[in-house]
Amino acid sequence: MKYTVKNTALSALTGNVIVAVFEEGKLSPSAQALDQVTNGALGQLIASGDIKGKQGEVVTLRNINEHLTRVFVVGCGKQGELSVRQYKQLIKNTIQAVKATNATQVHNFLTEVQISERDLYWNVRFAVESIEESLYQFDQFKSKKSDQHSALQEIVFVVEPAQQAEKAVQQGQAVALGVRLAKDVANCPPNVCNPAYLAEQAKKLAEKSPHFKVSVLGEKEMTELGMNAYLAVSQGSQNEAQLSIIEYRNHPNPQAKPIVLVGKGLTFDAGGISLKPADSMDEMKYDMGGAASVYGVMNALAELQLPLNVIGVLAGCENLPDGNAYRPGDILTTMSGLTVEVLNTDAEGRLVLCDTLTYVERFEPELVIDVATLTGACVVALGQHNSGLMSPNDRLAEQLLNAAQQSADKAWRLPLSEEYQEQLKSPFADLANIGGRWGGAITAGEFLSNFTKNYTWAHLDIAGTAWLQGANKGATGRPVNLLTQFLIERVG
């Protein structure tokens, strides 16, 4: 989709326009202008009850005068009460209505609608992100592709000042691209998207920008490094584990410490010998949602060209039952030297991550954020609306929560404290890999904290937010929006 910005009075426009109306017959500024150029036609339709202004209502008016081919009148509910979530849904509803016509270009005035605690920048950026989300399709593996043909080619934001809106368009498109690519990778079936496939996607990033350098560690290199916990998880699979390191270097100071993003990349998780139930096991292809989101963020960075040093790490692996699979009762020596007693082979993500979090110490990072579909307990605690955030560093936690609030990619902070470490005690090793039934999302975070003592660290558990179930089954691309916003805010 092409997005442009202009500042032109509605009375001077031709073609197709989108305007907002509210309940009780209240008109937005653009709707008032439309009413004037149509000699009160809009007001008459409101008075007759043909247009009610109810939230989500989209009425298409044709040939309302000699200049305007179509007017899409969008109901926004009660004036001043629109939330970000409601605004995004309005945008999606409107685009569906526009796509149902032969309109090739449309002038959008919805960005003048007031959203609580938001300015023009966010109105435009949320519009771009919502439009791109509404256009997303994943039909690569269908013999008959979805019939999504639409004449619509360009959306014009009619706003003032243009500079702020142009910035919002550019950043919104970058975020939307990252989300789309994260979805594509996560939605890919596990017989195609294995650790080697993840590594190939990472390597392609080096072709997008000279700021990227990509390297991949295989099991031979991991063995030499002593990444025994990571390798244990991979033992039951014929597909080799691969750790992809994507280095983005664009800071004015080449010696500036990098921000490191680590993504759990279990391209399929059957649970190992602690086998998962068959019901919905197909969704375990989404257990690489963390790696997919880190990959998406790195693609967004390629578009934004932010003056930062950022390293994205995709921890690719499979967890399958096999005669060679690791077992409950095994004791593993991690790369850090700490030993772990395996009580459940389905608590594998933390074993992959603990060695990866030790590995990234070599980059002397400014901070590290790991992203993982780590625990069902986080879904029980927060549902599918908020990602779980844990960090011993209040400043980093507050920055991530602010980015979550700004981007509307919600997160909620869960506690970390030494009491939860008590649940990870083992009579035979330094740690157990699970801490029992209670506080499962937190004990998983506490487990990881043992391997992050040498840098500032935060953990995002996205088990509830990385994909949707049911009729709308599919990857969400979260938390690409949150993490990209966090990086944008680092620039200031």
GROMACS .gro file of C-alpha atoms in nm:
model
  492
    1MET     CA    1   0.000   0.000   0.000
    2LYS     CA    2   0.122   0.350  -0.082
    3TYR     CA    3   0.081   0.615   0.189
    4THR     CA    4   0.112   0.987   0.125
    5VAL     CA    5   0.057   1.300   0.332
    6LYS     CA    6  -0.095   1.628   0.217
    7ASN     CA    7  -0.268   1.932   0.362
    8THR     CA    8  -0.562   2.018   0.138
    9ALA     CA    9  -0.905   2.150   0.228
   10LEU     CA   10  -1.184   1.897   0.176
   11SER     CA   11  -1.363   2.145  -0.050
   12ALA     CA   12  -1.068   2.126  -0.293
   13LEU     CA   13  -1.058   1.745  -0.311
   14THR     CA   14  -1.199   1.513  -0.574
   15GLY     CA   15  -1.245   1.136  -0.571
   16ASN     CA   16  -1.297   0.944  -0.245
   17VAL     CA   17  -1.286   1.065   0.115
   18ILE     CA   18  -1.326   0.919   0.464
   19VAL     CA   19  -1.485   1.137   0.733
   20ALA     CA   20  -1.595   1.079   1.092
   21VAL     CA   21  -1.926   1.144   1.263
   22PHE     CA   22  -2.031   1.087   1.621
   23GLU     CA   23  -2.347   0.994   1.802
   24GLU     CA   24  -2.611   1.262   1.874
   25GLY     CA   25  -2.550   1.413   1.531
   26LYS     CA   26  -2.209   1.559   1.612
   27LEU     CA   27  -1.973   1.611   1.320
   28SER     CA   28  -1.594   1.605   1.298
   29PRO     CA   29  -1.431   1.910   1.130
   30SER     CA   30  -1.404   1.724   0.798
   31ALA     CA   31  -1.767   1.612   0.822
   32GLN     CA   32  -1.869   1.975   0.883
   33ALA     CA   33  -1.676   2.079   0.574
   34LEU     CA   34  -1.842   1.799   0.377
   35ASP     CA   35  -2.184   1.911   0.494
   36GLN     CA   36  -2.111   2.262   0.368
   37VAL     CA   37  -1.992   2.156   0.020
   38THR     CA   38  -2.293   1.925  -0.020
   39ASN     CA   39  -2.550   2.187   0.087
   40GLY     CA   40  -2.638   2.003   0.407
   41ALA     CA   41  -2.676   1.656   0.255
   42LEU     CA   42  -2.481   1.489   0.535
   43GLY     CA   43  -2.686   1.662   0.804
   44GLN     CA   44  -3.008   1.549   0.635
   45LEU     CA   45  -2.893   1.186   0.637
   46ILE     CA   46  -2.810   1.212   1.005
   47ALA     CA   47  -3.146   1.377   1.082
   48SER     CA   48  -3.333   1.100   0.895
   49GLY     CA   49  -3.148   0.830   1.092
   50ASP     CA   50  -2.970   0.685   0.787
   51ILE     CA   51  -2.641   0.772   0.956
   52LYS     CA   52  -2.636   0.720   1.333
   53GLY     CA   53  -2.268   0.769   1.417
   54LYS     CA   54  -2.255   0.447   1.617
   55GLN     CA   55  -1.907   0.310   1.670
   56GLY     CA   56  -1.801   0.081   1.385
   57GLU     CA   57  -2.076   0.191   1.145
   58VAL     CA   58  -1.946   0.266   0.793
   59VAL     CA   59  -2.189   0.416   0.542
   60THR     CA   60  -2.080   0.458   0.181
   61LEU     CA   61  -2.231   0.757  -0.002
   62ARG     CA   62  -2.189   0.774  -0.380
   63ASN     CA   63  -2.178   1.081  -0.606
   64ILE     CA   64  -2.283   1.312  -0.326
   65ASN     CA   65  -2.176   1.601  -0.550
   66GLU     CA   66  -1.993   1.646  -0.881
   67HIS     CA   67  -1.648   1.630  -0.719
   68LEU     CA   68  -1.673   1.343  -0.472
   69THR     CA   69  -1.718   0.992  -0.612
   70ARG     CA   70  -1.754   0.820  -0.274
   71VAL     CA   71  -1.773   0.936   0.084
   72PHE     CA   72  -1.713   0.677   0.357
   73VAL     CA   73  -1.887   0.807   0.669
   74VAL     CA   74  -1.744   0.634   0.976
   75GLY     CA   75  -1.932   0.623   1.306
   76CYS     CA   76  -1.701   0.688   1.603
   77GLY     CA   77  -1.947   0.661   1.892
   78LYS     CA   78  -1.955   0.928   2.161
   79GLN     CA   79  -1.721   1.218   2.094
   80GLY     CA   80  -1.402   1.211   2.303
   81GLU     CA   81  -1.446   0.853   2.426
   82LEU     CA   82  -1.257   0.657   2.159
   83SER     CA   83  -0.985   0.420   2.285
   84VAL     CA   84  -0.678   0.310   2.088
   85ARG     CA   85  -0.823  -0.038   2.047
   86GLN     CA   86  -1.153   0.101   1.918
   87TYR     CA   87  -0.973   0.339   1.681
   88LYS     CA   88  -0.771   0.055   1.530
   89GLN     CA   89  -1.088  -0.148   1.476
   90LEU     CA   90  -1.254   0.151   1.308
   91ILE     CA   91  -0.962   0.176   1.068
   92LYS     CA   92  -0.989  -0.194   0.983
   93ASN     CA   93  -1.367  -0.172   0.929
   94THR     CA   94  -1.322   0.131   0.706
   95ILE     CA   95  -1.054  -0.030   0.491
   96GLN     CA   96  -1.276  -0.334   0.439
   97ALA     CA   97  -1.555  -0.101   0.321
   98VAL     CA   98  -1.317   0.081   0.084
   99LYS     CA   99  -1.184  -0.249  -0.054
  100ALA     CA  100  -1.540  -0.355  -0.137
  101THR     CA  101  -1.551  -0.073  -0.394
  102ASN     CA  102  -1.340   0.011  -0.699
  103ALA     CA  103  -1.171   0.303  -0.526
  104THR     CA  104  -0.800   0.318  -0.610
  105GLN     CA  105  -0.721   0.615  -0.386
  106VAL     CA  106  -0.888   0.751  -0.075
  107HIS     CA  107  -0.832   1.066   0.132
  108ASN     CA  108  -0.843   0.980   0.501
  109PHE     CA  109  -0.963   1.237   0.757
  110LEU     CA  110  -1.009   0.989   1.044
  111THR     CA  111  -0.679   1.097   1.197
  112GLU     CA  112  -0.853   1.414   1.325
  113VAL     CA  113  -1.057   1.201   1.565
  114GLN     CA  114  -0.942   1.249   1.924
  115ILE     CA  115  -0.802   0.941   2.097
  116SER     CA  116  -0.734   0.955   2.468
  117GLU     CA  117  -0.379   1.080   2.543
  118ARG     CA  118  -0.268   1.051   2.179
  119ASP     CA  119  -0.153   1.308   1.926
  120LEU     CA  120  -0.151   1.327   1.546
  121TYR     CA  121   0.165   1.115   1.518
  122TRP     CA  122  -0.001   0.821   1.691
  123ASN     CA  123  -0.328   0.862   1.500
  124VAL     CA  124  -0.139   0.829   1.173
  125ARG     CA  125   0.099   0.556   1.288
  126PHE     CA  126  -0.178   0.342   1.438
  127ALA     CA  127  -0.373   0.387   1.114
  128VAL     CA  128  -0.082   0.260   0.904
  129GLU     CA  129  -0.020  -0.037   1.134
  130SER     CA  130  -0.391  -0.124   1.145
  131ILE     CA  131  -0.431  -0.101   0.767
  132GLU     CA  132  -0.135  -0.328   0.710
  133GLU     CA  133  -0.268  -0.575   0.967
  134SER     CA  134  -0.608  -0.580   0.795
  135LEU     CA  135  -0.441  -0.654   0.460
  136TYR     CA  136  -0.229  -0.943   0.593
  137GLN     CA  137  -0.282  -1.287   0.438
  138PHE     CA  138  -0.080  -1.607   0.477
  139ASP     CA  139  -0.169  -1.835   0.188
  140GLN     CA  140   0.175  -1.947   0.067
  141PHE     CA  141   0.083  -2.310   0.114
  142LYS     CA  142  -0.262  -2.302  -0.045
  143SER     CA  143  -0.297  -2.439  -0.397
  144LYS     CA  144  -0.573  -2.183  -0.454
  145LYS     CA  145  -0.476  -1.843  -0.324
  146SER     CA  146  -0.721  -1.625  -0.134
  147ASP     CA  147  -0.915  -1.389  -0.357
  148GLN     CA  148  -0.805  -1.066  -0.197
  149HIS     CA  149  -0.784  -0.855  -0.508
  150SER     CA  150  -0.850  -0.491  -0.432
  151ALA     CA  151  -0.835  -0.184  -0.650
  152LEU     CA  152  -0.713   0.025  -0.355
  153GLN     CA  153  -0.355   0.139  -0.409
  154GLU     CA  154  -0.306   0.461  -0.215
  155ILE     CA  155  -0.420   0.615   0.113
  156VAL     CA  156  -0.370   0.988   0.155
  157PHE     CA  157  -0.358   1.130   0.508
  158VAL     CA  158  -0.495   1.485   0.494
  159VAL     CA  159  -0.332   1.644   0.798
  160GLU     CA  160  -0.142   1.941   0.933
  161PRO     CA  161   0.148   1.957   1.014
  162ALA     CA  162   0.271   1.723   0.742
  163GLN     CA  163   0.618   1.661   0.892
  164GLN     CA  164   0.484   1.485   1.200
  165ALA     CA  165   0.253   1.269   0.989
  166GLU     CA  166   0.530   1.178   0.744
  167LYS     CA  167   0.745   1.056   1.033
  168ALA     CA  168   0.451   0.851   1.160
  169VAL     CA  169   0.400   0.695   0.816
  170GLN     CA  170   0.767   0.603   0.783
  171GLN     CA  171   0.790   0.450   1.130
  172GLY     CA  172   0.449   0.284   1.103
  173GLN     CA  173   0.547   0.115   0.777
  174ALA     CA  174   0.873  -0.010   0.930
  175VAL     CA  175   0.692  -0.156   1.232
  176ALA     CA  176   0.423  -0.309   1.009
  177LEU     CA  177   0.690  -0.472   0.791
  178GLY     CA  178   0.854  -0.622   1.100
  179VAL     CA  179   0.520  -0.753   1.222
  180ARG     CA  180   0.436  -0.903   0.882
  181LEU     CA  181   0.770  -1.081   0.848
  182ALA     CA  182   0.749  -1.211   1.206
  183LYS     CA  183   0.402  -1.349   1.126
  184ASP     CA  184   0.523  -1.508   0.804
  185VAL     CA  185   0.803  -1.695   0.980
  186ALA     CA  186   0.586  -1.799   1.275
  187ASN     CA  187   0.296  -1.916   1.056
  188CYS     CA  188   0.529  -2.126   0.843
  189PRO     CA  189   0.478  -2.502   0.903
  190PRO     CA  190   0.742  -2.685   1.108
  191ASN     CA  191   0.834  -2.921   0.822
  192VAL     CA  192   0.957  -2.607   0.642
  193CYS     CA  193   1.052  -2.372   0.924
  194ASN     CA  194   1.319  -2.564   1.115
  195PRO     CA  195   1.634  -2.419   1.278
  196ALA     CA  196   1.818  -2.416   0.943
  197TYR     CA  197   1.529  -2.221   0.785
  198LEU     CA  198   1.547  -1.964   1.065
  199ALA     CA  199   1.920  -1.930   1.001
  200GLU     CA  200   1.859  -1.878   0.628
  201GLN     CA  201   1.612  -1.598   0.699
  202ALA     CA  202   1.870  -1.436   0.925
  203LYS     CA  203   2.138  -1.455   0.654
  204LYS     CA  204   1.911  -1.275   0.407
  205LEU     CA  205   1.912  -0.973   0.636
  206ALA     CA  206   2.277  -0.914   0.549
  207GLU     CA  207   2.160  -0.842   0.193
  208LYS     CA  208   1.924  -0.565   0.309
  209SER     CA  209   2.176  -0.329   0.463
  210PRO     CA  210   2.554  -0.291   0.497
  211HIS     CA  211   2.497  -0.240   0.870
  212PHE     CA  212   2.422  -0.611   0.914
  213LYS     CA  213   2.659  -0.898   0.979
  214VAL     CA  214   2.515  -1.248   1.028
  215SER     CA  215   2.684  -1.559   1.166
  216VAL     CA  216   2.544  -1.901   1.259
  217LEU     CA  217   2.665  -2.151   1.520
  218GLY     CA  218   2.592  -2.518   1.460
  219GLU     CA  219   2.605  -2.804   1.709
  220LYS     CA  220   2.980  -2.856   1.659
  221GLU     CA  221   3.052  -2.499   1.770
  222MET     CA  222   2.801  -2.527   2.054
  223THR     CA  223   2.969  -2.844   2.179
  224GLU     CA  224   3.305  -2.669   2.184
  225LEU     CA  225   3.150  -2.384   2.383
  226GLY     CA  226   2.993  -2.621   2.638
  227MET     CA  227   2.632  -2.527   2.556
  228ASN     CA  228   2.515  -2.861   2.693
  229ALA     CA  229   2.168  -2.754   2.809
  230TYR     CA  230   2.083  -2.614   2.465
  231LEU     CA  231   2.219  -2.927   2.295
  232ALA     CA  232   2.032  -3.161   2.529
  233VAL     CA  233   1.699  -3.021   2.410
  234SER     CA  234   1.800  -3.081   2.049
  235GLN     CA  235   1.912  -3.443   2.102
  236GLY     CA  236   1.580  -3.596   2.002
  237SER     CA  237   1.560  -3.418   1.666
  238GLN     CA  238   1.725  -3.498   1.335
  239ASN     CA  239   1.728  -3.125   1.258
  240GLU     CA  240   2.044  -2.967   1.391
  241ALA     CA  241   2.014  -2.681   1.639
  242GLN     CA  242   2.139  -2.352   1.498
  243LEU     CA  243   2.205  -2.026   1.680
  244SER     CA  244   2.179  -1.726   1.447
  245ILE     CA  245   2.352  -1.401   1.545
  246ILE     CA  246   2.238  -1.087   1.357
  247GLU     CA  247   2.463  -0.787   1.429
  248TYR     CA  248   2.334  -0.442   1.338
  249ARG     CA  249   2.602  -0.178   1.379
  250ASN     CA  250   2.502   0.183   1.307
  251HIS     CA  251   2.593   0.378   1.623
  252PRO     CA  252   2.802   0.695   1.567
  253ASN     CA  253   3.041   0.547   1.822
  254PRO     CA  254   3.153   0.207   1.687
  255GLN     CA  255   3.255   0.107   2.040
  256ALA     CA  256   2.909   0.170   2.186
  257LYS     CA  257   2.780  -0.130   2.375
  258PRO     CA  258   2.502  -0.314   2.192
  259ILE     CA  259   2.145  -0.385   2.293
  260VAL     CA  260   2.098  -0.762   2.262
  261LEU     CA  261   1.762  -0.923   2.182
  262VAL     CA  262   1.743  -1.299   2.235
  263GLY     CA  263   1.452  -1.493   2.084
  264LYS     CA  264   1.352  -1.845   2.183
  265GLY     CA  265   1.330  -2.037   1.854
  266LEU     CA  266   1.172  -2.377   1.923
  267THR     CA  267   1.050  -2.438   1.569
  268PHE     CA  268   0.851  -2.729   1.707
  269ASP     CA  269   0.802  -2.833   2.067
  270ALA     CA  270   0.642  -3.172   2.125
  271GLY     CA  271   0.751  -3.161   2.489
  272GLY     CA  272   1.017  -3.428   2.443
  273ILE     CA  273   0.970  -3.737   2.662
  274SER     CA  274   0.733  -3.529   2.879
  275LEU     CA  275   0.505  -3.538   2.576
  276LYS     CA  276   0.240  -3.271   2.534
  277PRO     CA  277  -0.128  -3.368   2.483
  278ALA     CA  278  -0.220  -3.420   2.118
  279ASP     CA  279  -0.492  -3.155   2.128
  280SER     CA  280  -0.360  -2.832   1.974
  281MET     CA  281  -0.005  -2.969   1.951
  282ASP     CA  282   0.001  -2.831   1.594
  283GLU     CA  283   0.022  -2.486   1.755
  284MET     CA  284   0.364  -2.572   1.894
  285LYS     CA  285   0.510  -2.449   1.567
  286TYR     CA  286   0.455  -2.110   1.733
  287ASP     CA  287   0.707  -2.190   2.006
  288MET     CA  288   0.956  -1.994   1.801
  289GLY     CA  289   0.747  -1.676   1.841
  290GLY     CA  290   1.030  -1.510   2.033
  291ALA     CA  291   1.280  -1.569   1.753
  292ALA     CA  292   1.021  -1.461   1.495
  293SER     CA  293   0.964  -1.132   1.679
  294VAL     CA  294   1.338  -1.062   1.711
  295TYR     CA  295   1.372  -1.132   1.338
  296GLY     CA  296   1.085  -0.889   1.274
  297VAL     CA  297   1.246  -0.619   1.488
  298MET     CA  298   1.575  -0.653   1.300
  299ASN     CA  299   1.388  -0.608   0.971
  300ALA     CA  300   1.220  -0.296   1.110
  301LEU     CA  301   1.565  -0.168   1.208
  302ALA     CA  302   1.682  -0.214   0.849
  303GLU     CA  303   1.403   0.022   0.741
  304LEU     CA  304   1.444   0.276   1.021
  305GLN     CA  305   1.826   0.287   1.009
  306LEU     CA  306   1.834   0.385   1.378
  307PRO     CA  307   2.175   0.503   1.505
  308LEU     CA  308   2.217   0.211   1.745
  309ASN     CA  309   2.413  -0.109   1.785
  310VAL     CA  310   2.168  -0.397   1.820
  311ILE     CA  311   2.232  -0.771   1.813
  312GLY     CA  312   1.944  -1.009   1.747
  313VAL     CA  313   1.993  -1.375   1.843
  314LEU     CA  314   1.763  -1.650   1.716
  315ALA     CA  315   1.800  -1.963   1.931
  316GLY     CA  316   1.675  -2.227   1.686
  317CYS     CA  317   1.603  -2.579   1.808
  318GLU     CA  318   1.346  -2.863   1.809
  319ASN     CA  319   1.223  -3.061   2.110
  320LEU     CA  320   1.106  -3.410   2.009
  321PRO     CA  321   1.076  -3.755   2.173
  322ASP     CA  322   1.332  -4.005   2.044
  323GLY     CA  323   1.559  -4.283   2.163
  324ASN     CA  324   1.830  -4.021   2.194
  325ALA     CA  325   1.613  -3.756   2.362
  326TYR     CA  326   1.709  -3.614   2.699
  327ARG     CA  327   1.517  -3.750   2.998
  328PRO     CA  328   1.356  -3.640   3.324
  329GLY     CA  329   1.623  -3.700   3.585
  330ASP     CA  330   1.914  -3.600   3.361
  331ILE     CA  331   2.160  -3.351   3.506
  332LEU     CA  332   2.303  -3.100   3.258
  333THR     CA  333   2.609  -2.881   3.292
  334THR     CA  334   2.528  -2.545   3.137
  335MET     CA  335   2.772  -2.317   2.957
  336SER     CA  336   2.793  -2.105   3.274
  337GLY     CA  337   2.904  -2.407   3.477
  338LEU     CA  338   2.581  -2.428   3.678
  339THR     CA  339   2.419  -2.772   3.679
  340VAL     CA  340   2.049  -2.832   3.618
  341GLU     CA  341   1.837  -3.132   3.710
  342VAL     CA  342   1.573  -3.195   3.444
  343LEU     CA  343   1.238  -3.262   3.609
  344ASN     CA  344   1.032  -3.201   3.296
  345THR     CA  345   1.162  -3.208   2.938
  346ASP     CA  346   0.876  -2.977   2.834
  347ALA     CA  347   1.043  -2.697   3.030
  348GLU     CA  348   1.297  -2.683   2.749
  349GLY     CA  349   1.290  -2.316   2.648
  350ARG     CA  350   1.471  -2.206   2.960
  351LEU     CA  351   1.745  -2.463   2.890
  352VAL     CA  352   1.798  -2.326   2.540
  353LEU     CA  353   1.787  -1.971   2.669
  354CYS     CA  354   2.016  -2.017   2.969
  355ASP     CA  355   2.309  -2.115   2.745
  356THR     CA  356   2.223  -1.845   2.492
  357LEU     CA  357   2.210  -1.582   2.767
  358THR     CA  358   2.553  -1.695   2.882
  359TYR     CA  359   2.683  -1.686   2.524
  360VAL     CA  360   2.582  -1.321   2.468
  361GLU     CA  361   2.806  -1.204   2.756
  362ARG     CA  362   3.087  -1.192   2.497
  363PHE     CA  363   2.921  -0.889   2.335
  364GLU     CA  364   2.957  -0.684   2.658
  365PRO     CA  365   2.599  -0.567   2.614
  366GLU     CA  366   2.443  -0.247   2.740
  367LEU     CA  367   2.137  -0.458   2.815
  368VAL     CA  368   1.977  -0.788   2.714
  369ILE     CA  369   1.609  -0.862   2.656
  370ASP     CA  370   1.499  -1.219   2.598
  371VAL     CA  371   1.165  -1.290   2.430
  372ALA     CA  372   1.007  -1.632   2.468
  373THR     CA  373   0.683  -1.826   2.449
  374LEU     CA  374   0.800  -1.969   2.777
  375THR     CA  375   0.515  -2.076   3.007
  376GLY     CA  376   0.151  -2.172   2.997
  377ALA     CA  377   0.141  -2.026   3.347
  378CYS     CA  378   0.184  -1.678   3.197
  379VAL     CA  379  -0.124  -1.736   2.980
  380VAL     CA  380  -0.321  -1.839   3.290
  381ALA     CA  381  -0.202  -1.526   3.472
  382LEU     CA  382  -0.241  -1.263   3.199
  383GLY     CA  383  -0.448  -1.420   2.923
  384GLN     CA  384  -0.382  -1.324   2.562
  385HIS     CA  385  -0.377  -0.949   2.609
  386ASN     CA  386  -0.059  -0.874   2.804
  387SER     CA  387   0.291  -1.013   2.766
  388GLY     CA  388   0.459  -1.093   3.097
  389LEU     CA  389   0.755  -0.868   3.182
  390MET     CA  390   1.017  -0.953   3.441
  391SER     CA  391   1.335  -0.768   3.527
  392PRO     CA  392   1.543  -0.702   3.840
  393ASN     CA  393   1.618  -0.357   3.694
  394ASP     CA  394   1.341  -0.105   3.762
  395ARG     CA  395   1.463   0.147   3.505
  396LEU     CA  396   1.468  -0.105   3.221
  397ALA     CA  397   1.131  -0.243   3.325
  398GLU     CA  398   0.979   0.107   3.325
  399GLN     CA  399   1.124   0.181   2.980
  400LEU     CA  400   0.974  -0.139   2.840
  401LEU     CA  401   0.638  -0.073   3.004
  402ASN     CA  402   0.639   0.278   2.857
  403ALA     CA  403   0.715   0.138   2.510
  404ALA     CA  404   0.433  -0.113   2.560
  405GLN     CA  405   0.191   0.165   2.652
  406GLN     CA  406   0.299   0.391   2.368
  407SER     CA  407   0.281   0.120   2.103
  408ALA     CA  408  -0.039  -0.035   2.247
  409ASP     CA  409   0.148  -0.369   2.256
  410LYS     CA  410   0.057  -0.438   2.616
  411ALA     CA  411   0.278  -0.585   2.887
  412TRP     CA  412   0.242  -0.635   3.262
  413ARG     CA  413   0.527  -0.658   3.510
  414LEU     CA  414   0.550  -0.968   3.727
  415PRO     CA  415   0.773  -0.986   4.037
  416LEU     CA  416   1.117  -1.141   4.070
  417SER     CA  417   1.251  -1.211   4.419
  418GLU     CA  418   1.465  -1.462   4.603
  419GLU     CA  419   1.162  -1.640   4.753
  420TYR     CA  420   1.086  -1.788   4.413
  421GLN     CA  421   1.442  -1.921   4.386
  422GLU     CA  422   1.357  -2.153   4.674
  423GLN     CA  423   1.122  -2.342   4.442
  424LEU     CA  424   1.411  -2.418   4.204
  425LYS     CA  425   1.625  -2.604   4.456
  426SER     CA  426   1.739  -2.955   4.370
  427PRO     CA  427   1.899  -3.214   4.603
  428PHE     CA  428   2.124  -3.330   4.315
  429ALA     CA  429   2.214  -3.018   4.112
  430ASP     CA  430   2.248  -2.642   4.144
  431LEU     CA  431   1.900  -2.589   4.000
  432ALA     CA  432   1.590  -2.777   3.897
  433ASN     CA  433   1.443  -2.678   3.562
  434ILE     CA  434   1.093  -2.629   3.706
  435GLY     CA  435   0.970  -2.485   4.033
  436GLY     CA  436   0.641  -2.661   4.084
  437ARG     CA  437   0.285  -2.558   4.012
  438TRP     CA  438   0.269  -2.218   4.179
  439GLY     CA  439   0.397  -1.903   4.010
  440GLY     CA  440   0.522  -2.096   3.708
  441ALA     CA  441   0.585  -1.792   3.488
  442ILE     CA  442   0.783  -1.623   3.766
  443THR     CA  443   0.993  -1.928   3.858
  444ALA     CA  444   1.082  -1.962   3.487
  445GLY     CA  445   1.201  -1.601   3.494
  446GLU     CA  446   1.388  -1.667   3.817
  447PHE     CA  447   1.558  -1.965   3.654
  448LEU     CA  448   1.684  -1.741   3.372
  449SER     CA  449   1.799  -1.474   3.617
  450ASN     CA  450   2.072  -1.711   3.737
  451PHE     CA  451   2.239  -1.673   3.398
  452THR     CA  452   2.213  -1.294   3.363
  453LYS     CA  453   2.413  -1.168   3.659
  454ASN     CA  454   2.674  -0.992   3.444
  455TYR     CA  455   2.449  -0.747   3.260
  456THR     CA  456   2.120  -0.556   3.277
  457TRP     CA  457   1.842  -0.792   3.171
  458ALA     CA  458   1.469  -0.822   3.113
  459HIS     CA  459   1.249  -1.115   3.015
  460LEU     CA  460   0.929  -1.105   2.807
  461ASP     CA  461   0.704  -1.411   2.829
  462ILE     CA  462   0.484  -1.397   2.518
  463ALA     CA  463   0.320  -1.740   2.548
  464GLY     CA  464  -0.023  -1.573   2.558
  465THR     CA  465   0.036  -1.300   2.301
  466ALA     CA  466   0.243  -1.455   2.020
  467TRP     CA  467  -0.050  -1.624   1.845
  468LEU     CA  468  -0.428  -1.648   1.837
  469GLN     CA  469  -0.636  -1.964   1.853
  470GLY     CA  470  -0.969  -2.067   1.705
  471ALA     CA  471  -1.125  -1.912   1.394
  472ASN     CA  472  -0.860  -1.638   1.383
  473LYS     CA  473  -0.572  -1.881   1.439
  474GLY     CA  474  -0.238  -1.734   1.345
  475ALA     CA  475   0.068  -1.546   1.461
  476THR     CA  476   0.023  -1.192   1.594
  477GLY     CA  477   0.376  -1.062   1.537
  478ARG     CA  478   0.392  -0.943   1.898
  479PRO     CA  479   0.597  -0.797   2.058
  480VAL     CA  480   0.759  -0.643   1.747
  481ASN     CA  481   0.567  -0.319   1.807
  482LEU     CA  482   0.681  -0.296   2.170
  483LEU     CA  483   1.047  -0.374   2.103
  484THR     CA  484   1.074  -0.148   1.798
  485GLN     CA  485   0.919   0.137   1.997
  486PHE     CA  486   1.168   0.067   2.277
  487LEU     CA  487   1.454   0.106   2.026
  488ILE     CA  488   1.304   0.421   1.875
  489GLU     CA  489   1.285   0.573   2.223
  490ARG     CA  490   1.652   0.483   2.289
  491VAL     CA  491   1.741   0.729   2.013
  492GLY     CA  492   1.531   0.999   2.177
   0.00000   0.00000   0.00000
